[in-house]
PDB file of C-alpha atoms in Angstrom:
ATOM      1  CA  MET A   1       0.118   0.113  -0.032  1.00  0.00           C
ATOM      2  CA  LYS A   2       1.144   3.563  -0.787  1.00  0.00           C
ATOM      3  CA  LYS A   3       2.225   5.651   2.277  1.00  0.00           C
ATOM      4  CA  ALA A   4       0.499   8.670   2.979  1.00  0.00           C
ATOM      5  CA  PHE A   5       2.831  11.532   1.965  1.00  0.00           C
ATOM      6  CA  LEU A   6       2.164  14.119   4.654  1.00  0.00           C
ATOM      7  CA  ILE A   7       4.179  17.143   3.713  1.00  0.00           C
ATOM      8  CA  ALA A   8       5.263  19.408   6.546  1.00  0.00           C
ATOM      9  CA  ALA A   9       4.153  23.035   6.279  1.00  0.00           C
ATOM     10  CA  LEU A  10       7.335  25.423   5.275  1.00  0.00           C
ATOM     11  CA  GLY A  11       6.953  27.775   8.313  1.00  0.00           C
ATOM     12  CA  MET A  12       7.383  30.963   6.035  1.00  0.00           C
ATOM     13  CA  VAL A  13       6.193  34.172   8.054  1.00  0.00           C
ATOM     14  CA  VAL A  14       4.042  36.964   6.987  1.00  0.00           C
ATOM     15  CA  GLY A  15       6.135  40.150   7.017  1.00  0.00           C
ATOM     16  CA  GLY A  16       6.055  42.375   9.885  1.00  0.00           C
ATOM     17  CA  THR A  17       8.864  44.726  10.151  1.00  0.00           C
ATOM     18  CA  CYS A  18      10.182  47.784  12.445  1.00  0.00           C
ATOM     19  CA  MET A  19      12.510  49.087   9.766  1.00  0.00           C
ATOM     20  CA  SER A  20      11.724  52.565   8.258  1.00  0.00           C
ATOM     21  CA  GLN A  21      13.934  52.168   5.199  1.00  0.00           C
ATOM     22  CA  ARG A  22      11.835  50.101   2.956  1.00  0.00           C
ATOM     23  CA  ASN A  23      11.779  51.596  -0.377  1.00  0.00           C
ATOM     24  CA  ASN A  24      10.291  48.938  -2.514  1.00  0.00           C
ATOM     25  CA  ASP A  25       6.461  47.957  -1.838  1.00  0.00           C
ATOM     26  CA  ALA A  26       6.802  44.628  -3.616  1.00  0.00           C
ATOM     27  CA  LEU A  27       9.557  43.554  -1.336  1.00  0.00           C
ATOM     28  CA  GLY A  28       7.947  45.067   1.611  1.00  0.00           C
ATOM     29  CA  GLY A  29       6.865  41.676   3.246  1.00  0.00           C
ATOM     30  CA  ALA A  30       3.108  42.050   2.755  1.00  0.00           C
ATOM     31  CA  MET A  31       2.830  38.864   0.639  1.00  0.00           C
ATOM     32  CA  ASN A  32      -0.388  36.717   1.178  1.00  0.00           C
ATOM     33  CA  ASN A  33      -1.331  35.672  -2.484  1.00  0.00           C
ATOM     34  CA  THR A  34       0.215  34.331  -5.412  1.00  0.00           C
ATOM     35  CA  GLU A  35       0.190  38.015  -7.173  1.00  0.00           C
ATOM     36  CA  ASP A  36       2.075  39.298  -4.372  1.00  0.00           C
ATOM     37  CA  PHE A  37       4.739  36.424  -4.310  1.00  0.00           C
ATOM     38  CA  ASP A  38       5.130  36.992  -8.285  1.00  0.00           C
ATOM     39  CA  ASP A  39       5.432  40.765  -7.863  1.00  0.00           C
ATOM     40  CA  ALA A  40       8.175  40.355  -4.993  1.00  0.00           C
ATOM     41  CA  MET A  41      10.132  37.589  -7.228  1.00  0.00           C
ATOM     42  CA  GLU A  42      10.065  39.691 -10.448  1.00  0.00           C
ATOM     43  CA  SER A  43      11.428  42.849  -8.474  1.00  0.00           C
ATOM     44  CA  PHE A  44      13.924  40.854  -6.776  1.00  0.00           C
ATOM     45  CA  GLU A  45      15.125  39.129  -9.882  1.00  0.00           C
ATOM     46  CA  ARG A  46      15.340  42.637 -11.495  1.00  0.00           C
ATOM     47  CA  GLY A  47      17.794  43.789  -8.600  1.00  0.00           C
ATOM     48  CA  GLY A  48      14.981  45.658  -6.754  1.00  0.00           C
ATOM     49  CA  ALA A  49      16.241  44.788  -3.006  1.00  0.00           C
ATOM     50  CA  THR A  50      18.105  47.763  -1.684  1.00  0.00           C
ATOM     51  CA  ASN A  51      18.605  46.509   2.009  1.00  0.00           C
ATOM     52  CA  ALA A  52      18.798  43.231   4.009  1.00  0.00           C
ATOM     53  CA  GLU A  53      14.995  43.398   4.727  1.00  0.00           C
ATOM     54  CA  GLU A  54      14.043  43.458   0.921  1.00  0.00           C
ATOM     55  CA  TYR A  55      16.674  40.914   0.152  1.00  0.00           C
ATOM     56  CA  PHE A  56      15.262  38.498   2.685  1.00  0.00           C
ATOM     57  CA  PHE A  57      11.633  38.983   1.337  1.00  0.00           C
ATOM     58  CA  GLY A  58      12.923  38.533  -2.315  1.00  0.00           C
ATOM     59  CA  VAL A  59      14.615  35.272  -1.226  1.00  0.00           C
ATOM     60  CA  GLN A  60      11.745  34.280   0.701  1.00  0.00           C
ATOM     61  CA  ALA A  61       9.225  35.006  -2.300  1.00  0.00           C
ATOM     62  CA  MET A  62      11.318  32.955  -4.562  1.00  0.00           C
ATOM     63  CA  VAL A  63      11.510  29.987  -1.912  1.00  0.00           C
ATOM     64  CA  VAL A  64       7.958  29.964  -1.360  1.00  0.00           C
ATOM     65  CA  ILE A  65       7.045  29.955  -5.038  1.00  0.00           C
ATOM     66  CA  ILE A  66       9.278  26.897  -5.654  1.00  0.00           C
ATOM     67  CA  ASP A  67       7.898  25.233  -2.254  1.00  0.00           C
ATOM     68  CA  VAL A  68       4.244  25.786  -3.501  1.00  0.00           C
ATOM     69  CA  LYS A  69       5.237  23.888  -6.828  1.00  0.00           C
ATOM     70  CA  LEU A  70       7.017  21.056  -4.865  1.00  0.00           C
ATOM     71  CA  ARG A  71       3.936  20.459  -2.764  1.00  0.00           C
ATOM     72  CA  ALA A  72       1.634  20.645  -5.698  1.00  0.00           C
ATOM     73  CA  VAL A  73       3.111  17.364  -6.834  1.00  0.00           C
ATOM     74  CA  GLU A  74       1.285  15.538  -4.429  1.00  0.00           C
ATOM     75  CA  TYR A  75      -2.065  17.065  -5.879  1.00  0.00           C
ATOM     76  CA  LEU A  76      -0.952  15.994  -9.062  1.00  0.00           C
ATOM     77  CA  ASP A  77      -0.428  12.440  -7.979  1.00  0.00           C
ATOM     78  CA  SER A  78      -3.766  12.254  -6.358  1.00  0.00           C
ATOM     79  CA  MET A  79      -5.449  13.819  -9.551  1.00  0.00           C
ATOM     80  CA  ASP A  80      -3.487  11.334 -11.792  1.00  0.00           C
ATOM     81  CA  ALA A  81      -2.275  13.879 -13.949  1.00  0.00           C
ATOM     82  CA  LYS A  82      -0.666  13.157 -17.294  1.00  0.00           C
ATOM     83  CA  PRO A  83       2.952  12.311 -17.322  1.00  0.00           C
ATOM     84  CA  GLU A  84       3.778  15.358 -19.466  1.00  0.00           C
ATOM     85  CA  GLU A  85       2.007  17.801 -17.220  1.00  0.00           C
ATOM     86  CA  ILE A  86       4.116  16.629 -14.265  1.00  0.00           C
ATOM     87  CA  THR A  87       7.328  16.811 -16.338  1.00  0.00           C
ATOM     88  CA  SER A  88       6.350  20.263 -17.530  1.00  0.00           C
ATOM     89  CA  HIS A  89       5.696  21.046 -13.673  1.00  0.00           C
ATOM     90  CA  CYS A  90       9.232  19.658 -12.845  1.00  0.00           C
ATOM     91  CA  ASP A  91      10.699  21.762 -15.608  1.00  0.00           C
ATOM     92  CA  ASP A  92       9.127  24.908 -14.227  1.00  0.00           C
ATOM     93  CA  MET A  93      10.557  24.194 -10.864  1.00  0.00           C
ATOM     94  CA  LEU A  94      14.137  23.760 -12.255  1.00  0.00           C
ATOM     95  CA  LYS A  95      13.991  27.011 -14.180  1.00  0.00           C
ATOM     96  CA  LEU A  96      12.681  28.845 -11.049  1.00  0.00           C
ATOM     97  CA  ILE A  97      15.684  27.162  -9.164  1.00  0.00           C
ATOM     98  CA  LYS A  98      18.152  28.367 -11.943  1.00  0.00           C
ATOM     99  CA  ASN A  99      16.458  31.855 -11.575  1.00  0.00           C
ATOM    100  CA  CYS A 100      16.727  31.973  -7.760  1.00  0.00           C
ATOM    101  CA  LYS A 101      20.477  31.205  -7.895  1.00  0.00           C
ATOM    102  CA  LYS A 102      20.983  33.862 -10.589  1.00  0.00           C
ATOM    103  CA  ALA A 103      18.926  36.546  -8.642  1.00  0.00           C
ATOM    104  CA  MET A 104      20.971  36.076  -5.469  1.00  0.00           C
ATOM    105  CA  GLN A 105      24.083  36.553  -7.324  1.00  0.00           C
ATOM    106  CA  ARG A 106      23.182  39.858  -8.135  1.00  0.00           C
ATOM    107  CA  TYR A 107      23.357  40.987  -4.755  1.00  0.00           C
ATOM    108  CA  GLU A 108      26.612  39.269  -3.719  1.00  0.00           C
ATOM    109  CA  GLY A 109      29.148  41.661  -1.775  1.00  0.00           C
ATOM    110  CA  LYS A 110      26.469  43.800  -0.568  1.00  0.00           C
ATOM    111  CA  GLY A 111      27.621  43.140   2.953  1.00  0.00           C
ATOM    112  CA  TRP A 112      24.434  42.644   4.446  1.00  0.00           C
ATOM    113  CA  THR A 113      24.713  40.849   8.232  1.00  0.00           C
ATOM    114  CA  MET A 114      24.640  37.166   7.517  1.00  0.00           C
ATOM    115  CA  GLN A 115      23.715  37.631   3.753  1.00  0.00           C
ATOM    116  CA  ASP A 116      26.200  34.832   2.858  1.00  0.00           C
ATOM    117  CA  LYS A 117      24.745  32.293   5.170  1.00  0.00           C
ATOM    118  CA  LEU A 118      21.156  33.005   4.004  1.00  0.00           C
ATOM    119  CA  GLN A 119      22.477  32.620   0.310  1.00  0.00           C
ATOM    120  CA  ALA A 120      24.432  29.411   1.133  1.00  0.00           C
ATOM    121  CA  LEU A 121      21.463  27.846   3.008  1.00  0.00           C
ATOM    122  CA  THR A 122      18.928  28.831   0.269  1.00  0.00           C
ATOM    123  CA  ILE A 123      21.303  27.324  -2.475  1.00  0.00           C
ATOM    124  CA  GLU A 124      21.379  24.058  -0.160  1.00  0.00           C
ATOM    125  CA  TRP A 125      17.562  24.222  -0.025  1.00  0.00           C
ATOM    126  CA  VAL A 126      16.953  24.717  -3.841  1.00  0.00           C
ATOM    127  CA  ASP A 127      19.597  22.014  -4.524  1.00  0.00           C
ATOM    128  CA  ALA A 128      17.540  19.512  -2.277  1.00  0.00           C
ATOM    129  CA  VAL A 129      14.577  20.287  -4.450  1.00  0.00           C
ATOM    130  CA  LYS A 130      16.479  19.922  -7.771  1.00  0.00           C
ATOM    131  CA  MET A 131      17.566  16.547  -6.502  1.00  0.00           C
ATOM    132  CA  LEU A 132      13.932  15.427  -5.587  1.00  0.00           C
ATOM    133  CA  VAL A 133      12.820  16.627  -9.015  1.00  0.00           C
ATOM    134  CA  ASN A 134      15.502  15.013 -11.059  1.00  0.00           C
ATOM    135  CA  ASN A 135      15.970  11.942  -9.015  1.00  0.00           C
ATOM    136  CA  TYR A 136      12.605  11.166  -8.157  1.00  0.00           C
ATOM    137  CA  ILE A 137       9.696  13.149  -9.308  1.00  0.00           C
ATOM    138  CA  LYS A 138      10.585  12.949 -12.791  1.00  0.00           C
ATOM    139  CA  PRO A 139      10.963   9.191 -12.840  1.00  0.00           C
ATOM    140  CA  LEU A 140       7.801   9.018 -11.008  1.00  0.00           C
ATOM    141  CA  ALA A 141       5.850  10.796 -13.724  1.00  0.00           C
ATOM    142  CA  ILE A 142       4.207   7.709 -15.261  1.00  0.00           C
ATOM    143  CA  PRO A 143       3.287   6.139 -11.999  1.00  0.00           C
ATOM    144  CA  PHE A 144       1.905   9.248 -10.688  1.00  0.00           C
ATOM    145  CA  SER A 145      -0.424   9.529 -13.574  1.00  0.00           C
ATOM    146  CA  ILE A 146      -2.370   6.111 -12.854  1.00  0.00           C
ATOM    147  CA  PRO A 147      -4.396   5.058  -9.891  1.00  0.00           C
ATOM    148  CA  ASP A 148      -2.445   3.660  -7.133  1.00  0.00           C
ATOM    149  CA  LYS A 149      -3.982   0.286  -7.330  1.00  0.00           C
ATOM    150  CA  ASP A 150      -2.405  -0.109 -10.620  1.00  0.00           C
ATOM    151  CA  TRP A 151       1.197   0.430  -9.532  1.00  0.00           C
ATOM    152  CA  LYS A 152       3.808  -2.350  -9.611  1.00  0.00           C
ATOM    153  CA  ASP A 153       5.845  -3.541  -6.634  1.00  0.00           C
ATOM    154  CA  ALA A 154       8.776  -1.534  -8.188  1.00  0.00           C
ATOM    155  CA  ASP A 155       6.791   1.579  -8.204  1.00  0.00           C
ATOM    156  CA  PHE A 156       5.919   1.472  -4.643  1.00  0.00           C
ATOM    157  CA  ASP A 157       9.744   0.679  -3.732  1.00  0.00           C
ATOM    158  CA  PHE A 158      10.818   3.600  -5.678  1.00  0.00           C
ATOM    159  CA  TYR A 159       8.352   5.808  -4.127  1.00  0.00           C
ATOM    160  CA  ASP A 160       9.459   4.745  -0.643  1.00  0.00           C
ATOM    161  CA  LYS A 161      12.954   5.833  -1.586  1.00  0.00           C
ATOM    162  CA  TYR A 162      11.401   9.076  -2.774  1.00  0.00           C
ATOM    163  CA  LEU A 163       9.821   9.580   0.864  1.00  0.00           C
ATOM    164  CA  ALA A 164      13.318   8.819   2.290  1.00  0.00           C
ATOM    165  CA  ALA A 165      14.969  11.450   0.179  1.00  0.00           C
ATOM    166  CA  TYR A 166      12.109  14.006   1.163  1.00  0.00           C
ATOM    167  CA  GLU A 167      13.152  13.487   4.743  1.00  0.00           C
ATOM    168  CA  ILE A 168      16.619  14.754   3.852  1.00  0.00           C
ATOM    169  CA  TYR A 169      15.019  17.837   2.202  1.00  0.00           C
ATOM    170  CA  LEU A 170      12.867  18.539   5.259  1.00  0.00           C
ATOM    171  CA  GLU A 171      15.900  18.646   7.553  1.00  0.00           C
ATOM    172  CA  ILE A 172      17.328  21.343   5.549  1.00  0.00           C
ATOM    173  CA  ASP A 173      13.990  23.014   5.203  1.00  0.00           C
ATOM    174  CA  ASN A 174      13.660  22.967   8.872  1.00  0.00           C
ATOM    175  CA  ARG A 175      17.026  24.870   9.036  1.00  0.00           C
ATOM    176  CA  TRP A 176      16.017  27.600   6.615  1.00  0.00           C
ATOM    177  CA  VAL A 177      12.653  28.095   8.724  1.00  0.00           C
ATOM    178  CA  ASP A 178      14.868  28.545  11.854  1.00  0.00           C
ATOM    179  CA  PHE A 179      17.305  30.963  10.150  1.00  0.00           C
ATOM    180  CA  GLN A 180      14.906  33.373   8.864  1.00  0.00           C
ATOM    181  CA  TYR A 181      14.384  34.707  12.577  1.00  0.00           C
ATOM    182  CA  GLU A 182      18.076  34.795  12.826  1.00  0.00           C
ATOM    183  CA  PHE A 183      18.617  36.792   9.907  1.00  0.00           C
ATOM    184  CA  ALA A 184      15.875  39.264  10.550  1.00  0.00           C
ATOM    185  CA  ALA A 185      17.091  39.747  14.250  1.00  0.00           C
ATOM    186  CA  ALA A 186      20.802  40.346  13.053  1.00  0.00           C
ATOM    187  CA  ASN A 187      19.490  42.991  10.318  1.00  0.00           C
ATOM    188  CA  GLY A 188      16.925  44.932  12.603  1.00  0.00           C
ATOM    189  CA  PHE A 189      13.755  43.964  11.453  1.00  0.00           C
ATOM    190  CA  GLU A 190      10.884  41.907  12.851  1.00  0.00           C
ATOM    191  CA  LEU A 191       8.904  38.828  11.394  1.00  0.00           C
ATOM    192  CA  SER A 192       5.269  38.068  12.227  1.00  0.00           C
ATOM    193  CA  ALA A 193       4.434  35.278  14.125  1.00  0.00           C
ATOM    194  CA  GLU A 194       1.807  34.353  11.609  1.00  0.00           C
ATOM    195  CA  THR A 195       2.718  31.842   8.890  1.00  0.00           C
ATOM    196  CA  ILE A 196       1.742  31.941   5.532  1.00  0.00           C
ATOM    197  CA  ASP A 197      -1.273  29.762   4.387  1.00  0.00           C
ATOM    198  CA  MET A 198       0.134  27.635   1.696  1.00  0.00           C
ATOM    199  CA  ASP A 199      -2.666  25.848   0.898  1.00  0.00           C
ATOM    200  CA  PRO A 200      -4.569  28.333  -1.260  1.00  0.00           C
ATOM    201  CA  LEU A 201      -1.438  28.923  -3.178  1.00  0.00           C
ATOM    202  CA  ILE A 202      -0.952  25.129  -3.875  1.00  0.00           C
ATOM    203  CA  LYS A 203      -4.727  24.816  -5.000  1.00  0.00           C
ATOM    204  CA  GLU A 204      -4.509  27.735  -7.209  1.00  0.00           C
ATOM    205  CA  GLU A 205      -1.173  26.103  -8.770  1.00  0.00           C
ATOM    206  CA  VAL A 206      -3.075  23.136  -9.555  1.00  0.00           C
ATOM    207  CA  GLY A 207      -6.287  24.628 -10.640  1.00  0.00           C
ATOM    208  CA  GLN A 208      -8.567  23.650  -7.809  1.00  0.00           C
TER     209      GLN A 208
END
């Protein structure tokens, strides 16, 4: 029997800041829907972050968008989406990962406190997602497209390996979540205790 795939929520927090030097509304931390995150991502990719706070929310926006797509895979599996739809979804994730790394490179050398650590941890995070996509999700595109009752033993065995690899990703994910508070404190801004509601973003992603 296929194991229940309970994906832990990424504990991203809604922006809430005490800094007075925000110059970019798109990167101001008030991100609650897909449009907000897309605007922040686009601004970040253009080099719109002017301080550590805006940099953080730009990185966060890209991480959230990638995370939404990763968690949408479970929905695609439950919907028995077509293999080409799952593969296209994977390609979108890989493109976002590439863009995230490229965007962060624009800000290298800014000298914000713990910037290097945030960048390194984010690269570790996106590389873990890339590993899941290339090594497991793409190979599972055909099994995901058919009902679980039609899976072969080899499909279940490979899926178990996917779950084990996902645990590795979650360990990195937990460290990213914990570090966001450390980065904010080191750079003089505060984060709300309220976490981002991911479910509506995921359902919008898969058209539900």
